[in-house]
CSV table of C-alpha atoms in Angstrom, one decimal:
chain,number,residue,atom,x,y,z
A,1,UNK,CA,131.9,-86.4,-52.9
A,2,UNK,CA,131.5,-85.7,-56.5
A,3,UNK,CA,134.8,-86.6,-58.1
A,4,UNK,CA,136.3,-85.4,-61.4
A,5,UNK,CA,133.0,-83.8,-62.3
A,6,UNK,CA,131.7,-87.3,-63.1
A,7,UNK,CA,128.6,-88.0,-61.0
A,8,UNK,CA,126.7,-91.3,-61.2
A,9,UNK,CA,124.3,-91.2,-64.1
A,10,UNK,CA,120.6,-90.6,-64.0
A,11,UNK,CA,118.8,-93.8,-63.2
A,12,UNK,CA,121.9,-95.5,-61.8
A,13,UNK,CA,121.4,-97.4,-58.5
A,14,UNK,CA,122.4,-95.5,-55.4
A,15,UNK,CA,122.3,-98.0,-52.5
A,16,UNK,CA,120.5,-97.0,-49.4
A,17,UNK,CA,122.8,-95.7,-46.7
A,18,UNK,CA,125.2,-94.1,-49.1
A,19,UNK,CA,122.9,-91.3,-50.4
A,20,UNK,CA,124.2,-87.7,-50.0
A,21,UNK,CA,123.4,-86.7,-46.4
A,22,UNK,CA,122.3,-83.2,-45.4
A,23,UNK,CA,125.4,-81.1,-44.8
A,24,UNK,CA,127.7,-83.2,-47.1
A,25,UNK,CA,130.2,-80.8,-48.5
A,26,UNK,CA,133.3,-83.0,-49.3
A,27,UNK,CA,133.9,-82.2,-52.9
A,28,UNK,CA,137.1,-83.2,-54.8
A,29,UNK,CA,137.7,-80.9,-57.7
A,30,UNK,CA,140.1,-81.5,-60.7
A,31,UNK,CA,142.5,-78.6,-61.2
A,32,UNK,CA,143.2,-77.3,-64.7
A,33,UNK,CA,146.7,-78.1,-65.9
A,34,UNK,CA,147.6,-74.4,-65.7
A,35,UNK,CA,146.8,-74.4,-62.0
A,36,UNK,CA,148.6,-77.5,-60.9
A,37,UNK,CA,152.0,-77.3,-59.3
A,38,UNK,CA,154.7,-78.5,-61.6
A,39,UNK,CA,155.5,-81.4,-59.3
A,40,UNK,CA,151.9,-82.7,-59.2
A,41,UNK,CA,151.9,-86.3,-60.2
A,42,UNK,CA,149.1,-88.6,-61.4
A,43,UNK,CA,149.2,-90.2,-58.0
A,44,UNK,CA,148.4,-86.9,-56.3
A,45,UNK,CA,145.7,-86.0,-58.8
A,46,UNK,CA,144.0,-89.3,-58.3
A,47,UNK,CA,143.8,-88.8,-54.6
A,48,UNK,CA,142.0,-85.6,-54.1
A,49,UNK,CA,143.4,-83.6,-57.0
A,50,UNK,CA,146.2,-82.2,-54.8
A,51,UNK,CA,143.9,-82.4,-51.8
A,52,UNK,CA,141.4,-79.7,-52.9
A,53,UNK,CA,138.7,-81.0,-50.6
A,54,UNK,CA,136.3,-78.4,-49.2
A,55,UNK,CA,135.9,-80.2,-45.9
A,56,UNK,CA,137.5,-83.3,-44.5
A,57,UNK,CA,135.7,-82.6,-41.2
A,58,UNK,CA,132.1,-82.9,-42.4
A,59,UNK,CA,130.2,-85.5,-40.3
A,60,UNK,CA,128.3,-86.7,-43.4
A,61,UNK,CA,130.6,-87.2,-46.4
A,62,UNK,CA,129.7,-90.2,-48.7
A,63,UNK,CA,132.1,-90.5,-51.6
A,64,UNK,CA,130.3,-91.3,-54.9
A,65,UNK,CA,131.3,-91.2,-58.5
A,66,UNK,CA,131.5,-93.2,-61.8
A,67,UNK,CA,134.2,-94.3,-64.2
A,68,UNK,CA,137.3,-92.0,-63.7
A,69,UNK,CA,135.4,-90.4,-60.8
A,70,UNK,CA,135.0,-93.8,-59.3
A,71,UNK,CA,138.8,-94.1,-59.3
A,72,UNK,CA,139.1,-90.8,-57.3
A,73,UNK,CA,136.3,-91.9,-54.9
A,74,UNK,CA,138.0,-95.2,-54.1
A,75,UNK,CA,141.5,-93.8,-53.9
A,76,UNK,CA,140.4,-91.0,-51.7
A,77,UNK,CA,139.1,-93.5,-49.1
A,78,UNK,CA,142.4,-95.3,-49.2
A,79,UNK,CA,144.3,-92.0,-48.7
A,80,UNK,CA,141.9,-91.0,-45.9
A,81,UNK,CA,142.8,-94.2,-44.1
A,82,UNK,CA,146.6,-93.5,-44.5
A,83,UNK,CA,146.2,-90.0,-43.3
A,84,UNK,CA,144.0,-90.9,-40.3
A,85,UNK,CA,141.0,-89.0,-41.7
A,86,UNK,CA,138.5,-91.8,-42.3
A,87,UNK,CA,136.0,-90.2,-39.9
A,88,UNK,CA,135.3,-87.7,-42.7
A,89,UNK,CA,134.1,-90.4,-45.1
A,90,UNK,CA,130.9,-92.3,-44.2
A,91,UNK,CA,130.8,-94.5,-47.3
A,92,UNK,CA,131.9,-94.9,-50.9
A,93,UNK,CA,129.8,-95.5,-54.0
A,94,UNK,CA,131.6,-96.3,-57.3
A,95,UNK,CA,129.7,-97.0,-60.6
A,96,UNK,CA,131.8,-98.7,-63.3
A,97,UNK,CA,135.1,-97.7,-61.7
A,98,UNK,CA,138.1,-97.1,-64.1
A,99,UNK,CA,140.8,-98.4,-61.7
A,100,UNK,CA,143.3,-100.9,-63.3
A,101,UNK,CA,145.5,-99.0,-65.7
A,102,UNK,CA,145.9,-102.3,-67.7
A,103,UNK,CA,144.3,-101.1,-70.9
A,104,UNK,CA,147.5,-101.0,-72.9
A,105,UNK,CA,148.5,-104.6,-71.9
A,106,UNK,CA,148.4,-107.4,-74.4
A,107,UNK,CA,145.0,-109.2,-75.0
A,108,UNK,CA,146.5,-112.2,-73.3
A,109,UNK,CA,147.5,-110.3,-70.2
A,110,UNK,CA,144.2,-108.5,-70.0
A,111,UNK,CA,142.2,-111.7,-70.4
A,112,UNK,CA,144.1,-113.4,-67.6
A,113,UNK,CA,143.7,-110.5,-65.2
A,114,UNK,CA,140.3,-108.9,-66.2
A,115,UNK,CA,138.4,-110.9,-68.9
A,116,UNK,CA,135.9,-108.2,-69.5
A,117,UNK,CA,138.7,-106.0,-71.0
A,118,UNK,CA,138.7,-108.6,-73.8
A,119,UNK,CA,135.1,-109.9,-73.8
A,120,UNK,CA,133.6,-106.4,-74.0
A,121,UNK,CA,136.4,-104.5,-75.8
A,122,UNK,CA,134.8,-102.2,-78.3
A,123,UNK,CA,131.4,-102.0,-76.7
A,124,UNK,CA,131.3,-98.2,-76.7
A,125,UNK,CA,134.8,-98.2,-75.2
A,126,UNK,CA,138.0,-99.6,-76.7
A,127,UNK,CA,141.1,-100.6,-74.7
A,128,UNK,CA,143.4,-99.1,-77.3
A,129,UNK,CA,141.8,-95.7,-76.9
A,130,UNK,CA,141.5,-96.0,-73.2
A,131,UNK,CA,145.2,-96.8,-73.0
A,132,UNK,CA,145.9,-93.3,-74.4
A,133,UNK,CA,143.8,-91.7,-71.6
A,134,UNK,CA,145.7,-93.8,-69.0
A,135,UNK,CA,149.0,-92.6,-70.5
A,136,UNK,CA,148.0,-89.0,-70.2
A,137,UNK,CA,146.8,-89.6,-66.6
A,138,UNK,CA,149.9,-91.5,-65.6
A,139,UNK,CA,152.7,-90.7,-68.0
A,140,UNK,CA,155.1,-93.6,-68.5
A,141,UNK,CA,153.0,-95.7,-66.1
A,142,UNK,CA,155.2,-94.3,-63.3
A,143,UNK,CA,152.5,-95.2,-60.7
A,144,UNK,CA,151.2,-98.4,-62.4
A,145,UNK,CA,150.8,-100.4,-59.2
A,146,UNK,CA,150.2,-97.5,-56.8
A,147,UNK,CA,146.6,-97.9,-55.4
A,148,UNK,CA,146.4,-94.1,-54.9
A,149,UNK,CA,146.6,-93.9,-58.7
A,150,UNK,CA,145.0,-97.2,-59.7
A,151,UNK,CA,142.9,-98.6,-56.8
A,152,UNK,CA,142.7,-102.0,-58.5
A,153,UNK,CA,146.2,-102.6,-57.1
A,154,UNK,CA,145.2,-102.0,-53.4
A,155,UNK,CA,146.1,-104.8,-51.0
A,156,UNK,CA,143.8,-106.4,-48.4
A,157,UNK,CA,145.8,-104.4,-45.9
A,158,UNK,CA,145.0,-101.1,-47.8
A,159,UNK,CA,141.3,-101.9,-47.7
A,160,UNK,CA,140.9,-103.2,-44.2
A,161,UNK,CA,138.9,-100.9,-41.9
A,162,UNK,CA,137.5,-98.8,-44.7
A,163,UNK,CA,133.9,-97.4,-44.5
A,164,UNK,CA,131.0,-99.1,-46.3
A,165,UNK,CA,131.4,-99.5,-50.0
A,166,UNK,CA,128.9,-100.1,-52.8
A,167,UNK,CA,130.1,-100.9,-56.3
A,168,UNK,CA,127.9,-101.1,-59.4
A,169,UNK,CA,129.0,-102.5,-62.7
A,170,UNK,CA,127.6,-103.1,-66.2
A,171,UNK,CA,127.5,-106.6,-67.7
A,172,UNK,CA,128.8,-105.5,-71.1
A,173,UNK,CA,131.3,-102.9,-69.9
A,174,UNK,CA,135.0,-103.5,-70.4
A,175,UNK,CA,135.4,-102.1,-66.9
A,176,UNK,CA,133.1,-104.7,-65.4
A,177,UNK,CA,135.7,-107.0,-63.8
A,178,UNK,CA,137.7,-104.1,-62.3
A,179,UNK,CA,134.7,-103.4,-60.0
A,180,UNK,CA,134.2,-107.1,-59.3
A,181,UNK,CA,137.8,-107.7,-58.3
A,182,UNK,CA,137.7,-104.7,-56.1
A,183,UNK,CA,134.5,-105.9,-54.4
A,184,UNK,CA,136.1,-109.3,-53.7
A,185,UNK,CA,139.2,-107.7,-52.2
A,186,UNK,CA,137.0,-105.6,-49.9
A,187,UNK,CA,135.3,-108.8,-48.8
A,188,UNK,CA,138.7,-110.4,-48.2
A,189,UNK,CA,139.6,-107.3,-46.1
A,190,UNK,CA,136.7,-108.0,-43.8
A,191,UNK,CA,134.3,-105.5,-45.2
A,192,UNK,CA,130.7,-106.1,-46.2
A,193,UNK,CA,130.5,-104.2,-49.5
A,194,UNK,CA,127.3,-104.1,-51.6
A,195,UNK,CA,127.6,-105.1,-55.2
A,196,UNK,CA,125.2,-104.7,-58.1
A,197,UNK,CA,125.6,-105.8,-61.7
A,198,UNK,CA,123.3,-104.4,-64.5
A,199,UNK,CA,122.6,-107.2,-67.0
A,200,UNK,CA,122.8,-106.3,-70.7
A,201,UNK,CA,124.1,-102.9,-70.0
A,202,UNK,CA,127.2,-101.3,-71.6
A,203,UNK,CA,129.3,-98.4,-70.3
A,204,UNK,CA,127.6,-95.8,-72.5
A,205,UNK,CA,124.4,-96.5,-70.7
A,206,UNK,CA,125.6,-94.8,-67.5
């Protein structure tokens, strides 16, 4: 699944077993604002962009994307579980996923929850600017703790039984710890996710 038009970057690691299989046609597409129903919420947009998936029934549908697209890839797997459609998703690959929604929190709150949001703030990506994007995506933070909007907030129960995941992060990326926390929670849920961290790399290198 290519989510939000944001594929993993050239040269980025794509773990074995999660490559696009022949016949994969599960593609989530972002709808332009003019085409969205008036009631469409950020939560709906984050989980399939109002469910515009070409095929939930494909036998080979790895879900893969980076940054905001990584949000959609992870959230789509959670939604697939809730709707009993996990058989359509063989695996999930997220590179530097943008999944917490905590960018407008105080520095103290960010450091306590996700230290990389403070340690790496300003390395090609600044939290104050990212907070604006988060507000546009989820106005008023109405879905601030909804894992279908911000997968960082998924519980162990939400993640149990999901298909194989692989998560790659960059050492100097403000988003680094979001991916690490999500990986650890998958482990707690009984999964065996793969994790890779690119040393010395910032988010712009994707």
